[in-house]
PDB file of C-alpha atoms in Angstrom:
ATOM      1  CA  ASP A  11      93.859  78.363 167.967  1.00  0.00           C
ATOM      2  CA  ILE A  12      91.001  79.923 166.029  1.00  0.00           C
ATOM      3  CA  GLN A  13      87.955  77.691 165.666  1.00  0.00           C
ATOM      4  CA  MET A  14      85.599  78.010 162.702  1.00  0.00           C
ATOM      5  CA  THR A  15      81.938  77.073 163.064  1.00  0.00           C
ATOM      6  CA  GLN A  16      80.153  76.599 159.764  1.00  0.00           C
ATOM      7  CA  SER A  17      76.393  76.312 159.260  1.00  0.00           C
ATOM      8  CA  PRO A  18      74.337  74.593 158.158  1.00  0.00           C
ATOM      9  CA  SER A  19      76.127  71.252 157.835  1.00  0.00           C
ATOM     10  CA  THR A  20      73.643  70.196 155.161  1.00  0.00           C
ATOM     11  CA  LEU A  21      71.697  72.552 152.924  1.00  0.00           C
ATOM     12  CA  PRO A  22      68.910  71.145 150.751  1.00  0.00           C
ATOM     13  CA  ALA A  23      68.098  73.601 147.970  1.00  0.00           C
ATOM     14  CA  SER A  24      66.325  73.816 144.626  1.00  0.00           C
ATOM     15  CA  LEU A  25      67.916  74.771 141.324  1.00  0.00           C
ATOM     16  CA  GLY A  26      67.639  78.505 140.801  1.00  0.00           C
ATOM     17  CA  GLU A  27      67.371  79.147 144.535  1.00  0.00           C
ATOM     18  CA  ARG A  28      69.503  81.677 146.376  1.00  0.00           C
ATOM     19  CA  VAL A  29      71.533  79.953 149.094  1.00  0.00           C
ATOM     20  CA  THR A  30      73.735  81.220 151.890  1.00  0.00           C
ATOM     21  CA  ILE A  31      76.331  79.405 153.981  1.00  0.00           C
ATOM     22  CA  ASN A  32      77.597  80.939 157.209  1.00  0.00           C
ATOM     23  CA  CYS A  33      80.862  80.779 159.069  1.00  0.00           C
ATOM     24  CA  ARG A  34      81.724  82.126 162.505  1.00  0.00           C
ATOM     25  CA  ALA A  35      85.242  82.465 163.891  1.00  0.00           C
ATOM     26  CA  SER A  36      86.041  82.074 167.587  1.00  0.00           C
ATOM     27  CA  ARG A  37      87.693  85.489 167.456  1.00  0.00           C
ATOM     28  CA  GLY A  38      88.091  88.275 164.933  1.00  0.00           C
ATOM     29  CA  ILE A  39      89.999  87.291 161.797  1.00  0.00           C
ATOM     30  CA  SER A  40      90.171  90.661 160.022  1.00  0.00           C
ATOM     31  CA  ASN A  41      88.581  89.391 156.801  1.00  0.00           C
ATOM     32  CA  ASN A  42      91.284  86.706 156.376  1.00  0.00           C
ATOM     33  CA  LEU A  43      88.691  84.248 155.176  1.00  0.00           C
ATOM     34  CA  ASN A  44      88.533  82.028 152.099  1.00  0.00           C
ATOM     35  CA  TRP A  45      85.794  79.793 150.708  1.00  0.00           C
ATOM     36  CA  TYR A  46      86.500  76.468 148.985  1.00  0.00           C
ATOM     37  CA  GLN A  47      84.418  74.074 146.972  1.00  0.00           C
ATOM     38  CA  GLN A  48      85.053  70.322 146.969  1.00  0.00           C
ATOM     39  CA  LYS A  49      83.398  68.335 144.232  1.00  0.00           C
ATOM     40  CA  PRO A  50      82.264  64.695 144.680  1.00  0.00           C
ATOM     41  CA  ASP A  51      85.403  63.519 142.867  1.00  0.00           C
ATOM     42  CA  GLY A  52      87.493  65.169 145.596  1.00  0.00           C
ATOM     43  CA  THR A  53      88.891  68.089 143.636  1.00  0.00           C
ATOM     44  CA  ILE A  54      89.181  71.264 145.659  1.00  0.00           C
ATOM     45  CA  LYS A  55      89.240  74.840 144.431  1.00  0.00           C
ATOM     46  CA  ARG A  56      89.051  78.233 146.050  1.00  0.00           C
ATOM     47  CA  LEU A  57      86.020  80.324 145.164  1.00  0.00           C
ATOM     48  CA  ILE A  58      86.503  83.449 147.273  1.00  0.00           C
ATOM     49  CA  TYR A  59      89.596  84.929 148.911  1.00  0.00           C
ATOM     50  CA  TYR A  60      89.918  87.647 151.527  1.00  0.00           C
ATOM     51  CA  THR A  61      86.205  87.499 152.348  1.00  0.00           C
ATOM     52  CA  SER A  62      84.746  88.869 149.142  1.00  0.00           C
ATOM     53  CA  ASN A  63      87.187  88.594 146.241  1.00  0.00           C
ATOM     54  CA  LEU A  64      86.033  86.271 143.498  1.00  0.00           C
ATOM     55  CA  GLN A  65      88.710  83.891 142.310  1.00  0.00           C
ATOM     56  CA  SER A  66      89.491  84.219 138.590  1.00  0.00           C
ATOM     57  CA  GLY A  67      87.292  81.902 136.560  1.00  0.00           C
ATOM     58  CA  VAL A  68      84.629  81.482 139.254  1.00  0.00           C
ATOM     59  CA  PRO A  69      81.085  82.375 138.136  1.00  0.00           C
ATOM     60  CA  SER A  70      79.728  85.687 139.357  1.00  0.00           C
ATOM     61  CA  ARG A  71      76.756  83.975 141.039  1.00  0.00           C
ATOM     62  CA  PHE A  72      79.167  83.289 143.904  1.00  0.00           C
ATOM     63  CA  SER A  73      79.800  86.079 146.382  1.00  0.00           C
ATOM     64  CA  GLY A  74      81.249  86.459 149.852  1.00  0.00           C
ATOM     65  CA  SER A  75      80.749  88.964 152.636  1.00  0.00           C
ATOM     66  CA  GLY A  76      81.393  89.503 156.292  1.00  0.00           C
ATOM     67  CA  SER A  77      83.644  91.077 158.861  1.00  0.00           C
ATOM     68  CA  GLY A  78      84.951  90.499 162.341  1.00  0.00           C
ATOM     69  CA  THR A  79      83.879  87.000 163.300  1.00  0.00           C
ATOM     70  CA  ASP A  80      80.942  86.417 160.918  1.00  0.00           C
ATOM     71  CA  TYR A  81      81.190  85.590 157.235  1.00  0.00           C
ATOM     72  CA  SER A  82      78.974  84.173 154.535  1.00  0.00           C
ATOM     73  CA  LEU A  83      79.049  82.670 151.056  1.00  0.00           C
ATOM     74  CA  THR A  84      76.056  83.252 148.798  1.00  0.00           C
ATOM     75  CA  ILE A  85      75.110  81.584 145.530  1.00  0.00           C
ATOM     76  CA  SER A  86      72.575  83.823 143.830  1.00  0.00           C
ATOM     77  CA  SER A  87      70.965  81.124 141.688  1.00  0.00           C
ATOM     78  CA  LEU A  88      71.882  77.498 142.255  1.00  0.00           C
ATOM     79  CA  GLU A  89      73.154  75.560 139.244  1.00  0.00           C
ATOM     80  CA  PRO A  90      73.490  71.753 139.043  1.00  0.00           C
ATOM     81  CA  GLU A  91      77.305  71.972 139.058  1.00  0.00           C
ATOM     82  CA  ASP A  92      77.203  73.796 142.393  1.00  0.00           C
ATOM     83  CA  LEU A  93      76.100  70.681 144.270  1.00  0.00           C
ATOM     84  CA  ALA A  94      79.216  70.014 146.317  1.00  0.00           C
ATOM     85  CA  MET A  95      80.836  70.488 149.719  1.00  0.00           C
ATOM     86  CA  TYR A  96      81.798  73.988 150.795  1.00  0.00           C
ATOM     87  CA  TYR A  97      84.365  74.975 153.407  1.00  0.00           C
ATOM     88  CA  CYS A  98      85.321  78.273 154.935  1.00  0.00           C
ATOM     89  CA  GLN A  99      88.941  78.713 155.989  1.00  0.00           C
ATOM     90  CA  GLN A 100      90.629  81.359 158.130  1.00  0.00           C
ATOM     91  CA  TYR A 101      94.235  82.311 157.592  1.00  0.00           C
ATOM     92  CA  ALA A 102      94.597  85.056 160.205  1.00  0.00           C
ATOM     93  CA  SER A 103      96.535  82.597 162.359  1.00  0.00           C
ATOM     94  CA  SER A 104      97.813  79.507 160.522  1.00  0.00           C
ATOM     95  CA  TRP A 105      94.852  77.844 158.779  1.00  0.00           C
ATOM     96  CA  THR A 106      91.603  76.462 160.162  1.00  0.00           C
ATOM     97  CA  PHE A 107      88.734  75.059 158.123  1.00  0.00           C
ATOM     98  CA  GLY A 108      85.090  75.103 159.022  1.00  0.00           C
ATOM     99  CA  GLY A 109      83.328  71.783 159.330  1.00  0.00           C
ATOM    100  CA  GLY A 110      81.860  71.960 155.846  1.00  0.00           C
ATOM    101  CA  THR A 111      78.417  72.346 154.269  1.00  0.00           C
ATOM    102  CA  LYS A 112      76.959  69.761 151.927  1.00  0.00           C
ATOM    103  CA  LEU A 113      74.837  71.505 149.317  1.00  0.00           C
ATOM    104  CA  GLU A 114      72.299  69.039 147.964  1.00  0.00           C
ATOM    105  CA  LEU A 115      69.121  69.003 145.938  1.00  0.00           C
ATOM    106  CA  LYS A 116      65.892  69.436 147.835  1.00  0.00           C
TER     107      LYS A 116
ATOM    108  CA  GLU B  30      99.866  75.851 133.825  1.00  0.00           C
ATOM    109  CA  VAL B  31     100.695  75.198 137.451  1.00  0.00           C
ATOM    110  CA  GLN B  32     100.211  71.578 138.489  1.00  0.00           C
ATOM    111  CA  LEU B  33     100.805  69.664 141.722  1.00  0.00           C
ATOM    112  CA  GLN B  34     101.362  65.938 141.181  1.00  0.00           C
ATOM    113  CA  GLN B  35     101.190  63.839 144.323  1.00  0.00           C
ATOM    114  CA  SER B  36     102.618  60.393 144.855  1.00  0.00           C
ATOM    115  CA  GLY B  37     100.398  57.339 144.847  1.00  0.00           C
ATOM    116  CA  ALA B  38      98.363  55.548 147.444  1.00  0.00           C
ATOM    117  CA  GLU B  39     100.185  54.155 150.455  1.00  0.00           C
ATOM    118  CA  LEU B  40      99.386  51.203 152.656  1.00  0.00           C
ATOM    119  CA  GLY B  41     101.247  51.347 155.963  1.00  0.00           C
ATOM    120  CA  LYS B  42     101.322  49.116 159.002  1.00  0.00           C
ATOM    121  CA  PRO B  43     100.694  50.576 162.443  1.00  0.00           C
ATOM    122  CA  GLY B  44     103.869  52.001 163.951  1.00  0.00           C
ATOM    123  CA  THR B  45     105.605  52.564 160.624  1.00  0.00           C
ATOM    124  CA  SER B  46     106.124  55.722 158.570  1.00  0.00           C
ATOM    125  CA  VAL B  47     105.184  56.869 155.090  1.00  0.00           C
ATOM    126  CA  LYS B  48     106.550  59.724 153.020  1.00  0.00           C
ATOM    127  CA  LEU B  49     104.341  61.518 150.526  1.00  0.00           C
ATOM    128  CA  SER B  50     105.580  63.746 147.738  1.00  0.00           C
ATOM    129  CA  CYS B  51     104.105  66.691 145.877  1.00  0.00           C
ATOM    130  CA  LYS B  52     105.934  67.660 142.691  1.00  0.00           C
ATOM    131  CA  VAL B  53     105.184  71.112 141.326  1.00  0.00           C
ATOM    132  CA  SER B  54     105.387  72.109 137.686  1.00  0.00           C
ATOM    133  CA  GLY B  55     104.921  75.582 136.249  1.00  0.00           C
ATOM    134  CA  TYR B  56     106.023  77.562 139.315  1.00  0.00           C
ATOM    135  CA  ASN B  57     109.068  77.753 141.549  1.00  0.00           C
ATOM    136  CA  ILE B  58     108.164  76.519 145.019  1.00  0.00           C
ATOM    137  CA  ARG B  59     110.813  78.825 146.549  1.00  0.00           C
ATOM    138  CA  SER B  60     108.380  81.657 145.901  1.00  0.00           C
ATOM    139  CA  THR B  61     105.450  80.277 147.888  1.00  0.00           C
ATOM    140  CA  TYR B  62     104.435  78.252 150.934  1.00  0.00           C
ATOM    141  CA  MET B  63     103.338  74.637 150.584  1.00  0.00           C
ATOM    142  CA  HIS B  64     100.471  73.578 152.800  1.00  0.00           C
ATOM    143  CA  TRP B  65      99.317  70.070 153.638  1.00  0.00           C
ATOM    144  CA  VAL B  66      95.715  69.194 154.451  1.00  0.00           C
ATOM    145  CA  ASN B  67      94.046  65.900 155.261  1.00  0.00           C
ATOM    146  CA  GLN B  68      90.555  64.515 154.983  1.00  0.00           C
ATOM    147  CA  ARG B  69      89.550  61.461 156.966  1.00  0.00           C
ATOM    148  CA  PRO B  70      86.883  59.218 155.479  1.00  0.00           C
ATOM    149  CA  GLY B  71      83.582  61.046 155.427  1.00  0.00           C
ATOM    150  CA  LYS B  72      85.018  64.051 157.285  1.00  0.00           C
ATOM    151  CA  GLY B  73      86.041  67.605 156.490  1.00  0.00           C
ATOM    152  CA  LEU B  74      89.333  69.269 155.638  1.00  0.00           C
ATOM    153  CA  GLU B  75      91.987  69.577 158.335  1.00  0.00           C
ATOM    154  CA  TRP B  76      95.143  71.667 158.088  1.00  0.00           C
ATOM    155  CA  ILE B  77      98.345  69.870 158.991  1.00  0.00           C
ATOM    156  CA  GLY B  78     100.981  72.519 158.462  1.00  0.00           C
ATOM    157  CA  ARG B  79     103.029  74.447 155.962  1.00  0.00           C
ATOM    158  CA  ILE B  80     106.602  74.837 154.847  1.00  0.00           C
ATOM    159  CA  ASP B  81     108.484  77.750 153.329  1.00  0.00           C
ATOM    160  CA  PRO B  82     110.645  75.894 150.773  1.00  0.00           C
ATOM    161  CA  ALA B  83     113.009  78.859 150.451  1.00  0.00           C
ATOM    162  CA  ASN B  84     114.376  78.358 153.968  1.00  0.00           C
ATOM    163  CA  GLY B  85     112.767  75.196 155.309  1.00  0.00           C
ATOM    164  CA  ASN B  86     110.784  77.003 158.012  1.00  0.00           C
ATOM    165  CA  THR B  87     107.721  75.072 159.098  1.00  0.00           C
ATOM    166  CA  ILE B  88     104.547  75.635 161.102  1.00  0.00           C
ATOM    167  CA  TYR B  89     102.399  72.748 162.260  1.00  0.00           C
ATOM    168  CA  ALA B  90      98.925  72.464 163.694  1.00  0.00           C
ATOM    169  CA  GLU B  91      99.303  71.449 167.328  1.00  0.00           C
ATOM    170  CA  LYS B  92      97.925  67.937 166.874  1.00  0.00           C
ATOM    171  CA  PHE B  93     100.358  67.168 164.059  1.00  0.00           C
ATOM    172  CA  LYS B  94     103.571  68.424 165.665  1.00  0.00           C
ATOM    173  CA  SER B  95     104.756  64.931 166.518  1.00  0.00           C
ATOM    174  CA  LYS B  96     103.039  63.231 163.594  1.00  0.00           C
ATOM    175  CA  ALA B  97     104.070  65.087 160.438  1.00  0.00           C
ATOM    176  CA  THR B  98     107.420  66.318 159.157  1.00  0.00           C
ATOM    177  CA  LEU B  99     107.424  68.692 156.203  1.00  0.00           C
ATOM    178  CA  THR B 100     110.425  69.100 153.944  1.00  0.00           C
ATOM    179  CA  ALA B 101     111.101  70.454 150.482  1.00  0.00           C
ATOM    180  CA  ASP B 102     113.700  69.962 147.754  1.00  0.00           C
ATOM    181  CA  THR B 103     113.932  73.122 145.696  1.00  0.00           C
ATOM    182  CA  SER B 104     116.233  71.452 143.164  1.00  0.00           C
ATOM    183  CA  SER B 105     113.427  69.107 142.125  1.00  0.00           C
ATOM    184  CA  ASN B 106     110.630  71.539 142.991  1.00  0.00           C
ATOM    185  CA  THR B 107     109.091  68.919 145.251  1.00  0.00           C
ATOM    186  CA  ALA B 108     107.579  69.063 148.730  1.00  0.00           C
ATOM    187  CA  TYR B 109     107.382  66.108 151.070  1.00  0.00           C
ATOM    188  CA  MET B 110     105.434  65.084 154.134  1.00  0.00           C
ATOM    189  CA  GLN B 111     106.457  62.203 156.332  1.00  0.00           C
ATOM    190  CA  LEU B 112     103.903  60.704 158.686  1.00  0.00           C
ATOM    191  CA  SER B 113     105.376  58.735 161.553  1.00  0.00           C
ATOM    192  CA  GLN B 114     104.096  56.205 164.086  1.00  0.00           C
ATOM    193  CA  LEU B 115     101.102  55.436 161.923  1.00  0.00           C
ATOM    194  CA  LYS B 116      97.802  54.610 163.607  1.00  0.00           C
ATOM    195  CA  SER B 117      94.435  53.704 162.135  1.00  0.00           C
ATOM    196  CA  ASP B 118      93.343  57.291 162.775  1.00  0.00           C
ATOM    197  CA  ASP B 119      95.903  58.443 160.177  1.00  0.00           C
ATOM    198  CA  THR B 120      93.910  56.749 157.427  1.00  0.00           C
ATOM    199  CA  ALA B 121      92.943  59.663 155.207  1.00  0.00           C
ATOM    200  CA  ILE B 122      93.505  61.446 151.944  1.00  0.00           C
ATOM    201  CA  TYR B 123      96.339  63.959 152.106  1.00  0.00           C
ATOM    202  CA  PHE B 124      96.476  67.029 149.883  1.00  0.00           C
ATOM    203  CA  CYS B 125      99.236  69.520 149.155  1.00  0.00           C
ATOM    204  CA  ALA B 126      98.191  73.050 148.255  1.00  0.00           C
ATOM    205  CA  MET B 127      99.816  76.356 147.404  1.00  0.00           C
ATOM    206  CA  ASP B 128      99.132  79.841 146.122  1.00  0.00           C
ATOM    207  CA  TYR B 129     100.792  81.421 143.114  1.00  0.00           C
ATOM    208  CA  PRO B 130     100.361  84.662 141.191  1.00  0.00           C
ATOM    209  CA  GLY B 131      98.104  84.442 138.171  1.00  0.00           C
ATOM    210  CA  PRO B 132      97.407  86.971 135.406  1.00  0.00           C
ATOM    211  CA  LYS B 133      94.320  88.165 137.269  1.00  0.00           C
ATOM    212  CA  GLY B 134      95.465  87.822 140.840  1.00  0.00           C
ATOM    213  CA  VAL B 135      96.434  85.143 143.315  1.00  0.00           C
ATOM    214  CA  MET B 136      95.485  81.600 142.372  1.00  0.00           C
ATOM    215  CA  ASP B 137      95.412  78.382 144.330  1.00  0.00           C
ATOM    216  CA  ALA B 138      96.531  74.971 143.208  1.00  0.00           C
ATOM    217  CA  TRP B 139      95.887  71.614 144.864  1.00  0.00           C
ATOM    218  CA  GLY B 140      97.319  68.184 144.393  1.00  0.00           C
ATOM    219  CA  GLN B 141      94.961  65.377 143.471  1.00  0.00           C
ATOM    220  CA  GLY B 142      95.297  63.863 146.910  1.00  0.00           C
ATOM    221  CA  ALA B 143      97.155  60.789 148.148  1.00  0.00           C
ATOM    222  CA  SER B 144      95.348  58.057 150.006  1.00  0.00           C
ATOM    223  CA  VAL B 145      97.028  56.621 153.088  1.00  0.00           C
ATOM    224  CA  THR B 146      95.556  53.489 154.604  1.00  0.00           C
ATOM    225  CA  VAL B 147      96.882  52.201 157.900  1.00  0.00           C
ATOM    226  CA  SER B 148      96.209  48.552 158.448  1.00  0.00           C
ATOM    227  CA  SER B 149      98.020  45.525 159.780  1.00  0.00           C
TER     228      SER B 149
END
């Protein structure tokens, strides 16, 4: 099984700040990596698919990058509605989620 | 609009089973895979498995192979997950999720989640 290690687990940030969340796979996943956002009410939506493709309707302040085993999600300027949980997910071999990152106000 | 409507909250006794449903509107489930994911209280997302409704083929995460059974009824466009031999550790919210083609590329859709509480 492929393990996904996500960091940090908690990320205090200020509005307008640029933030980055990282994800490392236990072996290469050939860019088969998605990013999800889970709001406090539990609703889940995909932000980024295949490492760097922005899901339709997702603001352009979100971006993804990476290759091999290391991937990242960046928010260029934090908005209040971005305060949520974020998960990376590999789909190179079944699915595995990272442990999650709680993005909160500093 | 594609929507996934999950069945309601379940309260199950230890050792019993529950069966959750996920009814899809706006897209034919024969054309996609249906995934199931859980989230234990205060924890992250965990993949359980997926089913290809077109042929019934399933793949499970190792730890759920003897816990979950995924099925689908294409006539009603509904996917199901049965959880057997319930234990307190099965208390969680369970989500169904799928991809479908949108006008601007692949889209994802998630159910609202179904709460399962295991208690005697």
